[in-house]
PDB file of C-alpha atoms and ligand atoms in Angstrom:
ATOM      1  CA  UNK A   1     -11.409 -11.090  16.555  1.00  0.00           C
ATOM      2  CA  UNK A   2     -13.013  -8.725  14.046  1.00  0.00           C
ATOM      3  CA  UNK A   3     -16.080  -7.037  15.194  1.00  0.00           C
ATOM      4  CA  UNK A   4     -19.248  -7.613  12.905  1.00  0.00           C
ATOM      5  CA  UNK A   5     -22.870  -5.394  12.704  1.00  0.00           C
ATOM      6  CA  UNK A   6     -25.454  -5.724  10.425  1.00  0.00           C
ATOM      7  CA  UNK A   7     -27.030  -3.524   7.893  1.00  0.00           C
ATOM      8  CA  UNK A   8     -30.162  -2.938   5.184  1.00  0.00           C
ATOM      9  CA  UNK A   9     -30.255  -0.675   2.944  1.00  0.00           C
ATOM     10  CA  UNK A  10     -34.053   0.396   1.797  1.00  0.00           C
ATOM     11  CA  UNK A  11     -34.447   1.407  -1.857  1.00  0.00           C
ATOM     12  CA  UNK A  12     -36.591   1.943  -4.445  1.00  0.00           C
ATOM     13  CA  UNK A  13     -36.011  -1.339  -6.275  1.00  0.00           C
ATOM     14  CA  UNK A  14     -34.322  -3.273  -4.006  1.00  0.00           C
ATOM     15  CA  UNK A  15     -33.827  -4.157  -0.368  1.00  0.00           C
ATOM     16  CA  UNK A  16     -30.500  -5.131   0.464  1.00  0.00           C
ATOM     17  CA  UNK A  17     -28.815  -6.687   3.455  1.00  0.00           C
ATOM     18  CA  UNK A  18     -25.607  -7.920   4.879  1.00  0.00           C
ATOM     19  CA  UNK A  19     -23.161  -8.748   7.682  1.00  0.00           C
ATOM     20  CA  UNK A  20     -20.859  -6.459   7.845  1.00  0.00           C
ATOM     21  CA  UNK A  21     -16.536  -6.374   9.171  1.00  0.00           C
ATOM     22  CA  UNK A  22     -16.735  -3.272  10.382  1.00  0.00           C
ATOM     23  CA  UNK A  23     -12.793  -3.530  11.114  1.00  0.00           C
ATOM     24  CA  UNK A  24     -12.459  -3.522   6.842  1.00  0.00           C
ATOM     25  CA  UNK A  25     -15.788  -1.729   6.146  1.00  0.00           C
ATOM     26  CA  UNK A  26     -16.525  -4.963   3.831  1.00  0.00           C
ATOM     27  CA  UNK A  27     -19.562  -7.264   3.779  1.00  0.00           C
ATOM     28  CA  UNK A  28     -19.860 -10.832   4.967  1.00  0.00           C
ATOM     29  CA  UNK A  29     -20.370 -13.398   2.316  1.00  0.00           C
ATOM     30  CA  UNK A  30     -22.799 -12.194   0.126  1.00  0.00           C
ATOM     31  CA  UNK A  31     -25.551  -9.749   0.822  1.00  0.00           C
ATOM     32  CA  UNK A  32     -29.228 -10.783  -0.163  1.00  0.00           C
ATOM     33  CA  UNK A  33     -31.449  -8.496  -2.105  1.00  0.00           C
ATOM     34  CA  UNK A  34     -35.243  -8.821  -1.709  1.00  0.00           C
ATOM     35  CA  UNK A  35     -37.209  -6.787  -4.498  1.00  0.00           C
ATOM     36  CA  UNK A  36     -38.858  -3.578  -2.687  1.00  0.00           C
ATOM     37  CA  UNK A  37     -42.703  -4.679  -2.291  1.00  0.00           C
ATOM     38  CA  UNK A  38     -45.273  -2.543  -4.085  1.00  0.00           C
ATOM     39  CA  UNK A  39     -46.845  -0.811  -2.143  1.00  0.00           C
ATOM     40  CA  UNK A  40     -43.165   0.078  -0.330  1.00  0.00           C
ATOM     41  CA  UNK A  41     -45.794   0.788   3.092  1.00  0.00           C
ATOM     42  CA  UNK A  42     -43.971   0.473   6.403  1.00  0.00           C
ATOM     43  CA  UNK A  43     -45.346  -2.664   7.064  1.00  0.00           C
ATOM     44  CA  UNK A  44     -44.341  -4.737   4.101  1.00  0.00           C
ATOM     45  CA  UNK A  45     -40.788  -3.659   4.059  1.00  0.00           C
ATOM     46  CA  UNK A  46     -40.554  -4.268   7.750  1.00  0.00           C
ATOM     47  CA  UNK A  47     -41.599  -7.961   6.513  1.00  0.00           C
ATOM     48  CA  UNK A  48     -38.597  -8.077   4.133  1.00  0.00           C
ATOM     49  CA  UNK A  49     -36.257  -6.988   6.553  1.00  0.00           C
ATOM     50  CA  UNK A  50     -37.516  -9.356   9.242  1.00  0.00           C
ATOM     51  CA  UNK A  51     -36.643 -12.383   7.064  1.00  0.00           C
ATOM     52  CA  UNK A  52     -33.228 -10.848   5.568  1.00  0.00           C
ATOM     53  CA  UNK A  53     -32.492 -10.698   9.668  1.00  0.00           C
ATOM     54  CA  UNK A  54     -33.767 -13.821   9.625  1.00  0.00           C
ATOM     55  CA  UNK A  55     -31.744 -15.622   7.064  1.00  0.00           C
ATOM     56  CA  UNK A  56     -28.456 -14.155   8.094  1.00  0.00           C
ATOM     57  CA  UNK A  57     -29.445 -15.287  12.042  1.00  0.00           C
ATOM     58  CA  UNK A  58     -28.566 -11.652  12.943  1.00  0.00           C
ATOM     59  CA  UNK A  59     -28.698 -11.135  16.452  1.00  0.00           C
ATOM     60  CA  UNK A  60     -27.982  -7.476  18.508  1.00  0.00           C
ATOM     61  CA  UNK A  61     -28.902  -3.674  17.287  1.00  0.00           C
ATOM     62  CA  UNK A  62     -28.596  -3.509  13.066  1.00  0.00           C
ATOM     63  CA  UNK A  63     -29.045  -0.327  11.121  1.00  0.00           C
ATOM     64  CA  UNK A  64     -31.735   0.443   8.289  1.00  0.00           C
ATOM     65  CA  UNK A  65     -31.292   3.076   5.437  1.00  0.00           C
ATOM     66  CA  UNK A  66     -34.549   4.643   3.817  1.00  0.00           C
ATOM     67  CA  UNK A  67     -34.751   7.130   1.343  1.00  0.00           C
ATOM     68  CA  UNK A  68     -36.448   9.481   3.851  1.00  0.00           C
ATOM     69  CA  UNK A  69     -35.501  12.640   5.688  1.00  0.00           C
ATOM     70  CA  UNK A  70     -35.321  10.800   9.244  1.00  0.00           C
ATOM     71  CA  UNK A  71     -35.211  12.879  12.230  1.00  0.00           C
ATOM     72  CA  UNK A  72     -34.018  10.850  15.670  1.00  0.00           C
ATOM     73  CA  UNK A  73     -35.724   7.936  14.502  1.00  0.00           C
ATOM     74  CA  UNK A  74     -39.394   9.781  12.157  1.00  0.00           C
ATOM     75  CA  UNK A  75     -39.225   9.380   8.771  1.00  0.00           C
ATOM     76  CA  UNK A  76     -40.117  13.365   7.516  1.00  0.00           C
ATOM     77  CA  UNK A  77     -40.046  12.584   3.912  1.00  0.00           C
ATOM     78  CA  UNK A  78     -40.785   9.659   1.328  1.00  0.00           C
ATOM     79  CA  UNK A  79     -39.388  10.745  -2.114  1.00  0.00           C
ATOM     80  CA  UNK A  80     -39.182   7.157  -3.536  1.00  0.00           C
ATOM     81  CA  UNK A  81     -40.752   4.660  -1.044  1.00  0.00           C
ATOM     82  CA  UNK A  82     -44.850   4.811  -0.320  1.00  0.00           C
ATOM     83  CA  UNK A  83     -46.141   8.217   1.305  1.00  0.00           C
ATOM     84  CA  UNK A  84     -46.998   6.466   4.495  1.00  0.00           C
ATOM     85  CA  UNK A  85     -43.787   6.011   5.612  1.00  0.00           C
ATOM     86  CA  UNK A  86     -44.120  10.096   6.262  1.00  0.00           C
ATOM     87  CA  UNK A  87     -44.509  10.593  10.573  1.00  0.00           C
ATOM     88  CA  UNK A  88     -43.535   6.669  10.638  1.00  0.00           C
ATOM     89  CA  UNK A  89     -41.443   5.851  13.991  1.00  0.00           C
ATOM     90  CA  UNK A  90     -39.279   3.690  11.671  1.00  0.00           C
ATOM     91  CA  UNK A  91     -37.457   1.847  14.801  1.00  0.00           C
ATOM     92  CA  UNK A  92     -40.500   1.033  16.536  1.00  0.00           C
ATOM     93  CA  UNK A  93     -42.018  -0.089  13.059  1.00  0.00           C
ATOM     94  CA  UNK A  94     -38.947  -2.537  11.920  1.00  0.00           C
ATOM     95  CA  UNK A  95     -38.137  -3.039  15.619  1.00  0.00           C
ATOM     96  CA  UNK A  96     -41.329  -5.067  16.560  1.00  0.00           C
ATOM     97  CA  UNK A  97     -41.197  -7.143  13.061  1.00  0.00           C
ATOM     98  CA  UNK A  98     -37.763  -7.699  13.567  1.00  0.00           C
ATOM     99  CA  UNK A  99     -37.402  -8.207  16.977  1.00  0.00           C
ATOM    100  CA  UNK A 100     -34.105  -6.532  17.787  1.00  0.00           C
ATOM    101  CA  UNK A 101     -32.960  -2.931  18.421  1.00  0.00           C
ATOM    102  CA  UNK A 102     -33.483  -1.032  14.984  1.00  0.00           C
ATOM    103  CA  UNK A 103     -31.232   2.332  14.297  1.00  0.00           C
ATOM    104  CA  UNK A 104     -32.895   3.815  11.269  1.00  0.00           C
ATOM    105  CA  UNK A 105     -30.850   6.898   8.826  1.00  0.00           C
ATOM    106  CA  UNK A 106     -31.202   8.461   5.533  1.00  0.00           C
ATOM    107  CA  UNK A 107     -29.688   6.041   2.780  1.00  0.00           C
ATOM    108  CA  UNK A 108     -27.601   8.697   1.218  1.00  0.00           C
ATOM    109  CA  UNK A 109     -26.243   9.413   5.070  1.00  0.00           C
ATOM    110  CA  UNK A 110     -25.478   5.896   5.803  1.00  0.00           C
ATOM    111  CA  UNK A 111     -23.828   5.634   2.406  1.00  0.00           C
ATOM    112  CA  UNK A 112     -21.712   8.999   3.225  1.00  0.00           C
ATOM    113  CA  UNK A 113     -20.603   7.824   6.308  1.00  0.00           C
ATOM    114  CA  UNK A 114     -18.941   4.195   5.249  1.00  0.00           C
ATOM    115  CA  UNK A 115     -17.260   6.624   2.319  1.00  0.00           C
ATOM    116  CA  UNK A 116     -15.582   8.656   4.985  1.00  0.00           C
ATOM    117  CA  UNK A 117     -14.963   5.782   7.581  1.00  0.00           C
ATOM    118  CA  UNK A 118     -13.356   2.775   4.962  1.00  0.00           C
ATOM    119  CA  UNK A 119     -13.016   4.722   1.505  1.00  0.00           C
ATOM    120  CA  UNK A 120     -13.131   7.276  -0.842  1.00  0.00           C
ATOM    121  CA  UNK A 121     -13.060  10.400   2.374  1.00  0.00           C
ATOM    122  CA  UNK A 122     -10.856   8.834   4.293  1.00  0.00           C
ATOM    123  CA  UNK A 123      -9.076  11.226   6.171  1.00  0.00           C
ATOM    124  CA  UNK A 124     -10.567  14.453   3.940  1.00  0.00           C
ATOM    125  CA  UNK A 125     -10.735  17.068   5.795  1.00  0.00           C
ATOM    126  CA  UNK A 126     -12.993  20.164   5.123  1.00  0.00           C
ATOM    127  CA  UNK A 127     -16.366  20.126   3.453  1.00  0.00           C
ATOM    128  CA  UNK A 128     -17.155  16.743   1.394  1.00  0.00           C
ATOM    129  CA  UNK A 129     -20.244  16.111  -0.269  1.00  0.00           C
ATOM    130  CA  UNK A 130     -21.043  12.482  -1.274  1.00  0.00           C
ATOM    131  CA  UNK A 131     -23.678  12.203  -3.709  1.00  0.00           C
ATOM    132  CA  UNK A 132     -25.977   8.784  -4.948  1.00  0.00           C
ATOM    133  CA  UNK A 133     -27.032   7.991  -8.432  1.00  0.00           C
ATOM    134  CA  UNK A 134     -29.782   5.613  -8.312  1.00  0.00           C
ATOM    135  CA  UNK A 135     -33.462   5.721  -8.319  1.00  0.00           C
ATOM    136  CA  UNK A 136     -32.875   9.227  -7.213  1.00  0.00           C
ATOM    137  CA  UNK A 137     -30.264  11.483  -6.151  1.00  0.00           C
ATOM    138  CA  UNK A 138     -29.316  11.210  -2.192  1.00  0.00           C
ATOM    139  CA  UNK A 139     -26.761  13.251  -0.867  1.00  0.00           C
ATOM    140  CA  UNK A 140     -24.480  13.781   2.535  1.00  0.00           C
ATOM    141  CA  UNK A 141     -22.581  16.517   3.747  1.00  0.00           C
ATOM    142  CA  UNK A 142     -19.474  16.254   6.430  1.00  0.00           C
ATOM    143  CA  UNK A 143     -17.192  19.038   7.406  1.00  0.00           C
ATOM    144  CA  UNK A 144     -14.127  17.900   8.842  1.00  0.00           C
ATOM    145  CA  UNK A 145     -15.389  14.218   9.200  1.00  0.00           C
ATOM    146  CA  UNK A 146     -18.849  15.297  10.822  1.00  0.00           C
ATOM    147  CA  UNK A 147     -21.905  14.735   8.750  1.00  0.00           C
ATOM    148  CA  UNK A 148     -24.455  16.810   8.406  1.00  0.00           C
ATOM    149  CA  UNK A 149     -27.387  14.841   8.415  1.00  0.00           C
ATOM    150  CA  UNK A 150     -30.588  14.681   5.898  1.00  0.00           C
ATOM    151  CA  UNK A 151     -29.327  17.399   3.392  1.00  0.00           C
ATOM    152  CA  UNK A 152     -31.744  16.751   0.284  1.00  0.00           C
ATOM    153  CA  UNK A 153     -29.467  18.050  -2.389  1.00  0.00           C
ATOM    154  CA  UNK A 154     -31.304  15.390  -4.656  1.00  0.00           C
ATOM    155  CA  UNK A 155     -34.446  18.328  -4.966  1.00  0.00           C
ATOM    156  CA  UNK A 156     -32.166  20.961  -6.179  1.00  0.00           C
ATOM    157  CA  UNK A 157     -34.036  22.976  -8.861  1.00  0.00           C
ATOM    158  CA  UNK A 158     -32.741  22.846 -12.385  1.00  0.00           C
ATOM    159  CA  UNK A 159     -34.221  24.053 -15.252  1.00  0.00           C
ATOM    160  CA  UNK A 160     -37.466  24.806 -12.431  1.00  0.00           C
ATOM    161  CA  UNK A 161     -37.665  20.974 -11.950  1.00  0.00           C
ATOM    162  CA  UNK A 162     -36.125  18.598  -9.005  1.00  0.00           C
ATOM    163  CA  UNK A 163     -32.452  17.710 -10.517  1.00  0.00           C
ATOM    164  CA  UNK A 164     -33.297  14.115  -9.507  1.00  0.00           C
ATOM    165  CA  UNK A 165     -35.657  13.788 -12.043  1.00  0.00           C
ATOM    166  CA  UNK A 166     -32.933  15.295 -14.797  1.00  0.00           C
ATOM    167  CA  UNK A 167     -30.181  13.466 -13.644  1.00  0.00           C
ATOM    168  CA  UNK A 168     -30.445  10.360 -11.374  1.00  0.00           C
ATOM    169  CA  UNK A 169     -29.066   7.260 -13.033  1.00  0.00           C
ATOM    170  CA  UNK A 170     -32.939   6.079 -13.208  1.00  0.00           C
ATOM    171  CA  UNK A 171     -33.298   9.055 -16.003  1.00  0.00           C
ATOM    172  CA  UNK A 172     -30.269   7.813 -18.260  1.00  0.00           C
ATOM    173  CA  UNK A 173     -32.054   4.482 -18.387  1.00  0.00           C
ATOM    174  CA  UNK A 174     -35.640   5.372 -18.956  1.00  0.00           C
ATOM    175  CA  UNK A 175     -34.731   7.756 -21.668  1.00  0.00           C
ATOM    176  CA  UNK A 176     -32.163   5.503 -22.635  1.00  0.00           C
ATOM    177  CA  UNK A 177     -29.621   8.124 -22.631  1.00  0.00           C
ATOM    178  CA  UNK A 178     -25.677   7.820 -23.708  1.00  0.00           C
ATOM    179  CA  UNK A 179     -22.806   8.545 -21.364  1.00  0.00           C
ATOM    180  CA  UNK A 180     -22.450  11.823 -23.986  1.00  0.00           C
ATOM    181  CA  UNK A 181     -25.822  12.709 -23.178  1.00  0.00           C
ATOM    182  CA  UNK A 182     -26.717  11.989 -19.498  1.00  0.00           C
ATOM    183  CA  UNK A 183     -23.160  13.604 -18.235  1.00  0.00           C
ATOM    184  CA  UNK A 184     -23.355  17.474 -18.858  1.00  0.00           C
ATOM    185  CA  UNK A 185     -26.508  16.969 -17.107  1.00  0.00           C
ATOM    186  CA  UNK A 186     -25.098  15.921 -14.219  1.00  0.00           C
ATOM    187  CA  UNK A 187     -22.118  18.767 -14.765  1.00  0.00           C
ATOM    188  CA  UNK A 188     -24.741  20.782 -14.900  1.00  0.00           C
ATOM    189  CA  UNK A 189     -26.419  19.818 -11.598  1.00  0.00           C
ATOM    190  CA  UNK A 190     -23.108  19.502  -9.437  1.00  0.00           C
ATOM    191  CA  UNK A 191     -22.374  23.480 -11.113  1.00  0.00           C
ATOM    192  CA  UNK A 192     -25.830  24.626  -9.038  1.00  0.00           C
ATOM    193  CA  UNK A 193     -24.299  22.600  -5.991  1.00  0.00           C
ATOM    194  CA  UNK A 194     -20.979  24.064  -6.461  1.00  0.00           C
ATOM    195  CA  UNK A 195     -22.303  27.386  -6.049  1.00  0.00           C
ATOM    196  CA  UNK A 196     -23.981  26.766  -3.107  1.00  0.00           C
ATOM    197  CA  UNK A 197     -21.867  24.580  -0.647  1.00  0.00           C
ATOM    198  CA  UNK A 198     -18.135  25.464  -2.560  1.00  0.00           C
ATOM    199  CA  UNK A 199     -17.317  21.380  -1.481  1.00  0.00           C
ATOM    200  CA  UNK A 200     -13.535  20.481  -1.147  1.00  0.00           C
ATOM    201  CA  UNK A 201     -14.131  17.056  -2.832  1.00  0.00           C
ATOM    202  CA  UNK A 202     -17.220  15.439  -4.183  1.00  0.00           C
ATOM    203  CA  UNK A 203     -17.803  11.648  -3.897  1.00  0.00           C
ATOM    204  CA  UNK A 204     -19.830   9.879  -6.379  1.00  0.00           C
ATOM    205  CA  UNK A 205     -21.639   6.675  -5.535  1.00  0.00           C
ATOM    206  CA  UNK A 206     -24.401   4.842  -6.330  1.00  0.00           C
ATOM    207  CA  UNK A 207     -24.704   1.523  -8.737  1.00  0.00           C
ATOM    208  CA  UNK A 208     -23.273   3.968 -11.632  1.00  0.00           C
ATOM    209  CA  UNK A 209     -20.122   4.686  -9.898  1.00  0.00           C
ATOM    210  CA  UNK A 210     -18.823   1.505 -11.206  1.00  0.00           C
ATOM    211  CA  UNK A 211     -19.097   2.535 -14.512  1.00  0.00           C
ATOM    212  CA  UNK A 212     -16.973   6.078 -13.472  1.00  0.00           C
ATOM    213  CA  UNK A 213     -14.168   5.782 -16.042  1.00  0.00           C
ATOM    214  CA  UNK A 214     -17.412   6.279 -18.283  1.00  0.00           C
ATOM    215  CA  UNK A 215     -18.411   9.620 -17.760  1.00  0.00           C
ATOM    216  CA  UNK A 216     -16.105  11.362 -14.745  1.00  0.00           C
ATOM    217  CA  UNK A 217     -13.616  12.118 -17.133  1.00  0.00           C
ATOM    218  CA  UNK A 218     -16.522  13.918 -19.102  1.00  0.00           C
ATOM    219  CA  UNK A 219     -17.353  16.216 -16.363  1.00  0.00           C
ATOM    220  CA  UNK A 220     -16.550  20.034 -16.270  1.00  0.00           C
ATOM    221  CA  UNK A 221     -16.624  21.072 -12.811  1.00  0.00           C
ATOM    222  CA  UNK A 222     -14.507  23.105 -10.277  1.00  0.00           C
ATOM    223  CA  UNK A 223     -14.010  20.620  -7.516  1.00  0.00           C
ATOM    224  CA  UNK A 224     -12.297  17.726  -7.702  1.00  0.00           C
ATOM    225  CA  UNK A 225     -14.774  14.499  -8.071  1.00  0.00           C
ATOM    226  CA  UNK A 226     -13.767  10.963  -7.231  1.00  0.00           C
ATOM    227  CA  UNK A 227     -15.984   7.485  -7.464  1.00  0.00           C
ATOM    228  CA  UNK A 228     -17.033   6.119  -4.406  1.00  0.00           C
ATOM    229  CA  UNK A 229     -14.801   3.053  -3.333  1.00  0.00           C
ATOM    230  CA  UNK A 230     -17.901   1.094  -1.520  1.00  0.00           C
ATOM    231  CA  UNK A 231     -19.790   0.490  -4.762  1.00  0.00           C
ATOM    232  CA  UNK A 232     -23.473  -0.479  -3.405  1.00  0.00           C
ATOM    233  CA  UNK A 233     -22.392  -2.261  -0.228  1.00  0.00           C
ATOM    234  CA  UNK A 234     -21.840   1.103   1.063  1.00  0.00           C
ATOM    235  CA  UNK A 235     -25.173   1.983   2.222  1.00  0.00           C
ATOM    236  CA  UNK A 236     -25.566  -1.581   3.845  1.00  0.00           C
ATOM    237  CA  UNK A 237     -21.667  -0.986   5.452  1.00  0.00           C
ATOM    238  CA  UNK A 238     -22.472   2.705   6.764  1.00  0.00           C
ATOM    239  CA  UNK A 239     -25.827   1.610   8.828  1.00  0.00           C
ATOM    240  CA  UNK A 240     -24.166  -1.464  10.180  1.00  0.00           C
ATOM    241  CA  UNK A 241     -21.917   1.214  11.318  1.00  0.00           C
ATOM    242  CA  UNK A 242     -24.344   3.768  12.301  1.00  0.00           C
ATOM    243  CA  UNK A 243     -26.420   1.005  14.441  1.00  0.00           C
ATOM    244  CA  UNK A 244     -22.520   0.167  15.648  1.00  0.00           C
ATOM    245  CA  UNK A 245     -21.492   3.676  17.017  1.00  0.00           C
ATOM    246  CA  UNK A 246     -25.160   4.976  18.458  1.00  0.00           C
ATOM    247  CA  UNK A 247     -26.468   7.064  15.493  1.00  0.00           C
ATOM    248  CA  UNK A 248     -29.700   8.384  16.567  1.00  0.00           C
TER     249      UNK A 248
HETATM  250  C1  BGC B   1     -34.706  11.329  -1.224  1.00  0.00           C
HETATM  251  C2  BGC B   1     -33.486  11.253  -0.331  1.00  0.00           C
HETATM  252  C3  BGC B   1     -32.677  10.008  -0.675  1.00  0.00           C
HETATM  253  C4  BGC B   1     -32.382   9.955  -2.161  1.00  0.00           C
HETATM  254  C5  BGC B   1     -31.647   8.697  -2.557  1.00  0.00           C
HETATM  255  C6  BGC B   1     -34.279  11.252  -2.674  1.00  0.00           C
HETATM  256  O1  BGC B   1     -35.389  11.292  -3.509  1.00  0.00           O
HETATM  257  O2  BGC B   1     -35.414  12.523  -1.017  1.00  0.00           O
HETATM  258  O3  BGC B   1     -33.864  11.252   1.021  1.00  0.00           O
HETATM  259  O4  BGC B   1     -31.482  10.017   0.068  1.00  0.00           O
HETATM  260  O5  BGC B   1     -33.567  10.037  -2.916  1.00  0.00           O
HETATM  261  O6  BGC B   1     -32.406   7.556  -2.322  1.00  0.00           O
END
């Protein structure tokens, strides 16, 4: 028999969840997406969660991504999601609304992990950074299959701005930018990484990884660069595992 968690993953748009195979690292049936409330508080998206749970009949510990530096269980930062989340106890939070044991991690983190476990780091040794393209850019860090946690590669300063705001795939659409034009930004921004962290491989996830054939072969960089394999179930794969193995 194949052993099954659960995860959400918390974003600025959207908030996703699934049951997970964590044997395959593949999602249940199909995951339901909930659009992120506005205001994004604590509260509200503990709501959304609660009936995602609550539609899959969930039962037993699941994980939660945020896009927050999370530190044993307090959210430290809140980039994308509403300020109050900042010196939230996320698992007591989503715990009580939900009503089971809640393992809360950085989205980027949870992503990172599922890469390593079921895709594109399998088995990669030395130091792999997996980055996310979305609202804004999340990133994870292992060395020799240990991660890191809560790196914030995403504020990186570029051109004496946060390279999230230069490159995230949320830039190329609001300024409507071409593949030509939106990629030697993002060579640009994995350059200032590069010189900093000198990664073995970099992973690239994140909705626009699906599109890599688009713009990877575009990018002028020293380390090798490879599309994540998890598309967006990732995030909701790594904090089913997360929840699974006792991440705190
Ligand atoms: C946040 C990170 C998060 C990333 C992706 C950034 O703005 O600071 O914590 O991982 O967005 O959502």
């Amino acid at each position: 028999m194949s052993s099954h968690g659960f995860g959400i993953d918390v974003g600025g748009s959207g908030i996703k969840g699934c049951t997970v195979d964590l044997d395959t690292g593949t999602l249940v049936g199909d995951r339901l997406r909930i659009t992120t409330p506005d205001p994004s508080t604590p509260e509200a998206v503990a709501t959304v969660a609660a009936r995602i749970v609550g539609r899959f009949g969930w039962r037993g510990r699941l994980g939660v991504t945020v896009p927050c530096v999370v530190k044993h269980g307090t959210v430290l930062t809140a980039a994308n999601v509403d300020p109050s989340w900042i010196g939230t106890d996320a698992p007591e939070v989503l715990g009580k609304e939900i009503g089971e044991p809640v393992v809360v991690l950085n989205d980027a983190d949870a992503a990172g992990i599922a890469e390593m476990r079921y895709g594109a780091g399998r088995d990669v040794r030395g130091v792999v950074v997996l980055l996310t393209f979305g609202t804004g850019i999340g990133s994870a860090v292992f060395s020799d299959g240990e991660l890191v946690p809560n790196t914030e590669f995403g504020h990186l300063q570029l051109d004496g701005r946060d390279a999230e705001d230069i490159a995230a795939a949320s830039v190329k659409e609001q300024q409507d930018l071409s593949w030509e034009e939106w990629t030697p930004r993002v060579s640009r921004y994995l350059a200032a990484l590069e010189s900093l962290v000198w990664p073995d491989l970099i992973i690239v996830g994140g909705g626009i990884s699906k599109d890599a054939d688009r713009w990877l072969p575009m990018l002028e960089n020293r380390t090798r660069v490879v599309a994540a394999q998890l598309r967006n179930a990732a995030g909701i794969v790594g904090a089913a595992l997360a929840a699974h193995t006792g991440f705190s």
